[in-house]
Tab-separated table of C-alpha atoms in Angstrom:
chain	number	residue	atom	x	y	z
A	1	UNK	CA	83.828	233.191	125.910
A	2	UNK	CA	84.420	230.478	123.326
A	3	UNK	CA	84.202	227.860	125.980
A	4	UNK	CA	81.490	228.774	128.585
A	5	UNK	CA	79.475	228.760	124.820
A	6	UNK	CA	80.766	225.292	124.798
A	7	UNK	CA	79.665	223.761	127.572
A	8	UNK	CA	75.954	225.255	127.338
A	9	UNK	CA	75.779	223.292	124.055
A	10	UNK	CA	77.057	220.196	125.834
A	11	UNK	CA	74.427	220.522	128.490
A	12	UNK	CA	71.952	220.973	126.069
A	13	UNK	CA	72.024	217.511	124.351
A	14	UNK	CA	70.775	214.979	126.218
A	15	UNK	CA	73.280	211.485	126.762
A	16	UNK	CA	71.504	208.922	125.217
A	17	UNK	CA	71.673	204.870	126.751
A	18	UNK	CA	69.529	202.311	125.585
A	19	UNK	CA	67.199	200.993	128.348
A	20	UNK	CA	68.214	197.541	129.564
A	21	UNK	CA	65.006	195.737	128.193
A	22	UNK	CA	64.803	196.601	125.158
A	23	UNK	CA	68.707	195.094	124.688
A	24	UNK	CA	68.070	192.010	122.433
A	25	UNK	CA	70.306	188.993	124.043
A	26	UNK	CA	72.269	187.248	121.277
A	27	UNK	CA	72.817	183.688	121.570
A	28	UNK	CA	75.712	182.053	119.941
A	29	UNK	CA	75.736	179.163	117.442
A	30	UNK	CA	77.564	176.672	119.515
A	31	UNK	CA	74.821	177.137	122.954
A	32	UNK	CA	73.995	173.430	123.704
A	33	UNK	CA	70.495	174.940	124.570
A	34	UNK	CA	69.534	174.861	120.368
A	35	UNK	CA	70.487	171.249	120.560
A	36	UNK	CA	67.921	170.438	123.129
A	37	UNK	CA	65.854	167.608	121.877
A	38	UNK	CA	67.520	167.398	118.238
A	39	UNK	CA	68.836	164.021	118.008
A	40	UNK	CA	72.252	164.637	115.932
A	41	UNK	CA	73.766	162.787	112.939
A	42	UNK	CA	76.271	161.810	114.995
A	43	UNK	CA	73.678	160.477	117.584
A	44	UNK	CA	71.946	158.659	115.220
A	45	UNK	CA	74.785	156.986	113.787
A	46	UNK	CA	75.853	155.257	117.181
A	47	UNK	CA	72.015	154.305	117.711
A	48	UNK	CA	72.390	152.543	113.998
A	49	UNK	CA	75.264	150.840	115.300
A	50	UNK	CA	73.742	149.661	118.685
A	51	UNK	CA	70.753	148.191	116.809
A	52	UNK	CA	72.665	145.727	114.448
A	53	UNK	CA	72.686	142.518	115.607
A	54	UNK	CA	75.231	139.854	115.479
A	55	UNK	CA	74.419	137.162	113.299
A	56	UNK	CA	76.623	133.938	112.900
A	57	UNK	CA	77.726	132.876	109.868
A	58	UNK	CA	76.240	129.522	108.395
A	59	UNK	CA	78.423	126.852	108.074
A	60	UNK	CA	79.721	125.867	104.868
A	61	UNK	CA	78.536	122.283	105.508
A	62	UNK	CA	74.860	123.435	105.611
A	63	UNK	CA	73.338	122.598	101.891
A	64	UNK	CA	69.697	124.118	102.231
A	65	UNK	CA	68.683	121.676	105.084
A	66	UNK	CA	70.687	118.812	105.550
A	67	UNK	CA	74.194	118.743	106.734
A	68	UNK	CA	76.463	117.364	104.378
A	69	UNK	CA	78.931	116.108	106.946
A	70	UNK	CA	76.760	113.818	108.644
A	71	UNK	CA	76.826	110.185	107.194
A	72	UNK	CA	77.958	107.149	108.161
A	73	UNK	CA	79.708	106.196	110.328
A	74	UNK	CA	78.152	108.559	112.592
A	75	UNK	CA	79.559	110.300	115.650
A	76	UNK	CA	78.108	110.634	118.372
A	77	UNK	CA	78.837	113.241	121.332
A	78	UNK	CA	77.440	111.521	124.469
A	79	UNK	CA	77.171	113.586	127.872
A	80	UNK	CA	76.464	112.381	131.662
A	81	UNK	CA	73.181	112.618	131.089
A	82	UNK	CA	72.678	110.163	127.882
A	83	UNK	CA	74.786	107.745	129.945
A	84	UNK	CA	72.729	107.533	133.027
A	85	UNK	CA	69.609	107.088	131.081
A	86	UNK	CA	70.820	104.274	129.510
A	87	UNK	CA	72.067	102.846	132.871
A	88	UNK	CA	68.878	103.151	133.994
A	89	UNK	CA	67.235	101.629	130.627
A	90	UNK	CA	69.651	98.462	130.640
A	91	UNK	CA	70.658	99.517	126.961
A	92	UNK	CA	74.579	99.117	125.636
A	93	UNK	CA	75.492	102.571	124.302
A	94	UNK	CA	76.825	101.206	121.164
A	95	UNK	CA	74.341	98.713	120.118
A	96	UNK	CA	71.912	100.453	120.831
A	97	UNK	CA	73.008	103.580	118.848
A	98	UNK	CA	73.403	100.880	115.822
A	99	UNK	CA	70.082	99.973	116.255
A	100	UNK	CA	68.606	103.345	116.391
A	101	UNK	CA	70.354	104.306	113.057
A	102	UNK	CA	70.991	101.457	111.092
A	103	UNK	CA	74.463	102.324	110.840
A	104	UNK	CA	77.953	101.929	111.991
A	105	UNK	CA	78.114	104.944	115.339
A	106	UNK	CA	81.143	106.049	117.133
A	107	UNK	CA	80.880	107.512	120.774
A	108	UNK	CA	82.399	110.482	122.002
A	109	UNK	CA	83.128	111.411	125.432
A	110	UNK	CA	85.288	114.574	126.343
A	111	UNK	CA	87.147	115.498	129.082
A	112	UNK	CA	84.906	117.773	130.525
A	113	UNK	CA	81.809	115.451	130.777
A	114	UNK	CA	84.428	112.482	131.668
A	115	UNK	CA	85.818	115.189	134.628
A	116	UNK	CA	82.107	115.993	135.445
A	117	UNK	CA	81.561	112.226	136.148
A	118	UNK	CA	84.674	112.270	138.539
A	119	UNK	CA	82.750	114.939	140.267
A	120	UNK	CA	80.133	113.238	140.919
A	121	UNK	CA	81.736	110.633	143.871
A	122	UNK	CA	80.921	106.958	144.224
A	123	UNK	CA	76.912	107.030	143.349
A	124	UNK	CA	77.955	107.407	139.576
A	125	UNK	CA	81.088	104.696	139.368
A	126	UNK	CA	79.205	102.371	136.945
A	127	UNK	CA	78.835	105.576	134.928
A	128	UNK	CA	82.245	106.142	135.145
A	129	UNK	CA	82.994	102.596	134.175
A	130	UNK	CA	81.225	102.379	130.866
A	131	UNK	CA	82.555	106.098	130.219
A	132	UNK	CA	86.110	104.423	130.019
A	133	UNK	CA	84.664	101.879	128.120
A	134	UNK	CA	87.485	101.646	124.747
A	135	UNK	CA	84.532	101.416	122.196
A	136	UNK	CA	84.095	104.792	123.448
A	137	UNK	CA	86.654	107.445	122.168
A	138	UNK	CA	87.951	110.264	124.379
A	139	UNK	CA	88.261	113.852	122.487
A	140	UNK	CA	90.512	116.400	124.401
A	141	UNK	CA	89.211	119.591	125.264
A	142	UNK	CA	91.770	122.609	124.863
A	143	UNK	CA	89.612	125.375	126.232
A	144	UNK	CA	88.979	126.908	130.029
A	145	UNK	CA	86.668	125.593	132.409
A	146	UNK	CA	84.713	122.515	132.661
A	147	UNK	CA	81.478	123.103	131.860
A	148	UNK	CA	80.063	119.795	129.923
A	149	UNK	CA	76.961	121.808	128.257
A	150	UNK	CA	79.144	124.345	127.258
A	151	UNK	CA	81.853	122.525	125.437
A	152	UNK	CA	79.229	120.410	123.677
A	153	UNK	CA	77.670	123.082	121.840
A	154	UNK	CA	81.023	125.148	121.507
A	155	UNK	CA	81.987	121.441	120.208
A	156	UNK	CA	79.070	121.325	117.622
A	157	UNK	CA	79.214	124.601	116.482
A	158	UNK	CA	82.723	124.043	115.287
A	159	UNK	CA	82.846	120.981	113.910
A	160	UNK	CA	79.139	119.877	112.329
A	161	UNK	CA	79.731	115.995	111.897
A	162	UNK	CA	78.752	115.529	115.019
A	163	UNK	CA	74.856	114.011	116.870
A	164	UNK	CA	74.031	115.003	120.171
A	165	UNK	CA	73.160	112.416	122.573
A	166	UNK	CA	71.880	113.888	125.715
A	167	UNK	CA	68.115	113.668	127.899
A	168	UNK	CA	68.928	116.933	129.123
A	169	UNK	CA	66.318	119.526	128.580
A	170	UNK	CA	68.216	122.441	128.415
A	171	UNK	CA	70.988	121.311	126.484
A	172	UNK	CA	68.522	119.909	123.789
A	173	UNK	CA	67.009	123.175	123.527
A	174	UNK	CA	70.315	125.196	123.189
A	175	UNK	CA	71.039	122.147	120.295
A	176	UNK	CA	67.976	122.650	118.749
A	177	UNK	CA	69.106	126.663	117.784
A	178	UNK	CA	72.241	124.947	115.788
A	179	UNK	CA	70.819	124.209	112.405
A	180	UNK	CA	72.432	120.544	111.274
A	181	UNK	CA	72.840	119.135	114.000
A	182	UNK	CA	70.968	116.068	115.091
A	183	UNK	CA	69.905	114.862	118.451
A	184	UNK	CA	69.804	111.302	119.981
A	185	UNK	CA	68.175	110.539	123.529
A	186	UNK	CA	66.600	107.815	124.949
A	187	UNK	CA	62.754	107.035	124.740
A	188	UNK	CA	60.549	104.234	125.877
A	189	UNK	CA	63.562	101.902	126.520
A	190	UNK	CA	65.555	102.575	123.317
A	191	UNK	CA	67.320	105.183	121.453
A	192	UNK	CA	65.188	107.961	119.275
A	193	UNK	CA	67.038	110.318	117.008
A	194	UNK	CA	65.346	113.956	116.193
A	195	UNK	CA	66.292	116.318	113.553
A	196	UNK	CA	67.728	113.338	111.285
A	197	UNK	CA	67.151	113.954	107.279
A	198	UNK	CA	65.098	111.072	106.159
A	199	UNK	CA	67.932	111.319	102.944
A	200	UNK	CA	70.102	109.141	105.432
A	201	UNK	CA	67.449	107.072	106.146
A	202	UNK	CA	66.870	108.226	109.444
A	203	UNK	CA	63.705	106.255	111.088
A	204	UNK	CA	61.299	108.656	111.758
A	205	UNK	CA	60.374	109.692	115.173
């Protein structure tokens, strides 16, 4: 008796089950969908990073604008370039240079713009003559390849007693970013010199 009376009161409640819909969906903390289009810290960090430029150090030689290594007597780095101009001009390197600067000058050839004359075969002997000329000094070059432009301006931006003497375009402009660092080239059958201080009385161009 005790348990058909106990299963008509089971059959009388009613199973409840919550409908499917109405089930709110719980998304955890960690879903990489609440991260979509929030930059993090993180993020922001490396972009901070990627922004920062490299800037070189200025050279201790550097006093506001002039370049207190420079001074007679003056060196002077010469590439193919100067030397074919001044083939071509009928001027003597060294004169010439003492001329343009009222001062005692000592050329500079290295071995990467004496190989690049090499290079260039028979047209360019006479170059290759007054490149061995013993008024001019040879400087050794200790790094890899034998790229003239580049070992010039690796050249200046190590050491700045150095001028420049080149025609070439490019290679004057890449110069021209070095602060201190003079340029010679030839003009209107003699030498000019650019970025000279007039405190080493420099004629003016």
């Amino acid at each position: 008796h005790y348990f058909i009376q106990s299963n008509l009161s089971n059959m009388g409640k009613v199973k409840k089950t919550k409908k499917f819909g109405a089930v709110k969906r719980m998304i955890h903390a960690g879903d990489p969908r609440l991260n979509k289009g929030q930059v993090t810290e993180q993020q922001k960090d490396k972009d901070k990073e990627s922004d920062v430029r490299h800037v070189d150090k200025p050279s201790s030689a550097l006093f506001f604008k002039y370049n207190t290594q420079l001074g007679p007597p003056y060196h002077v780095l010469i590439d193919t370039n100067f030397i074919n101009f001044s083939i071509r001009n009928k001027l003597d390197i060294c004169s010439s240079m003492l001329d343009c600067l009222y001062a005692k000058c000592t050329p500079y050839i290295t071995d990467c713009v004496m190989g690049e004359l090499e290079k260039l075969g028979a047209k360019y002997r006479v170059a290759l003559r007054i490149a061995k000329d013993p008024r001019i000094e040879r400087l050794i070059c200790t790094h890899k390849g034998t790229y003239a432009d580049d070992c010039l301006v690796q050249r200046v931006n190590e050491h700045k007693c150095y001028i420049v003497a080149t025609n070439d375009k490019d290679l004057r402009r890449r110069i021209r970013k070095i602060p201190g660092v003079p340029i010679m080239y030839v003009q209107q059958k003699r030498y000019s010199i650019e970025r000279m201080p007039d405190a080493f009385g420099a004629p003016r161009t």
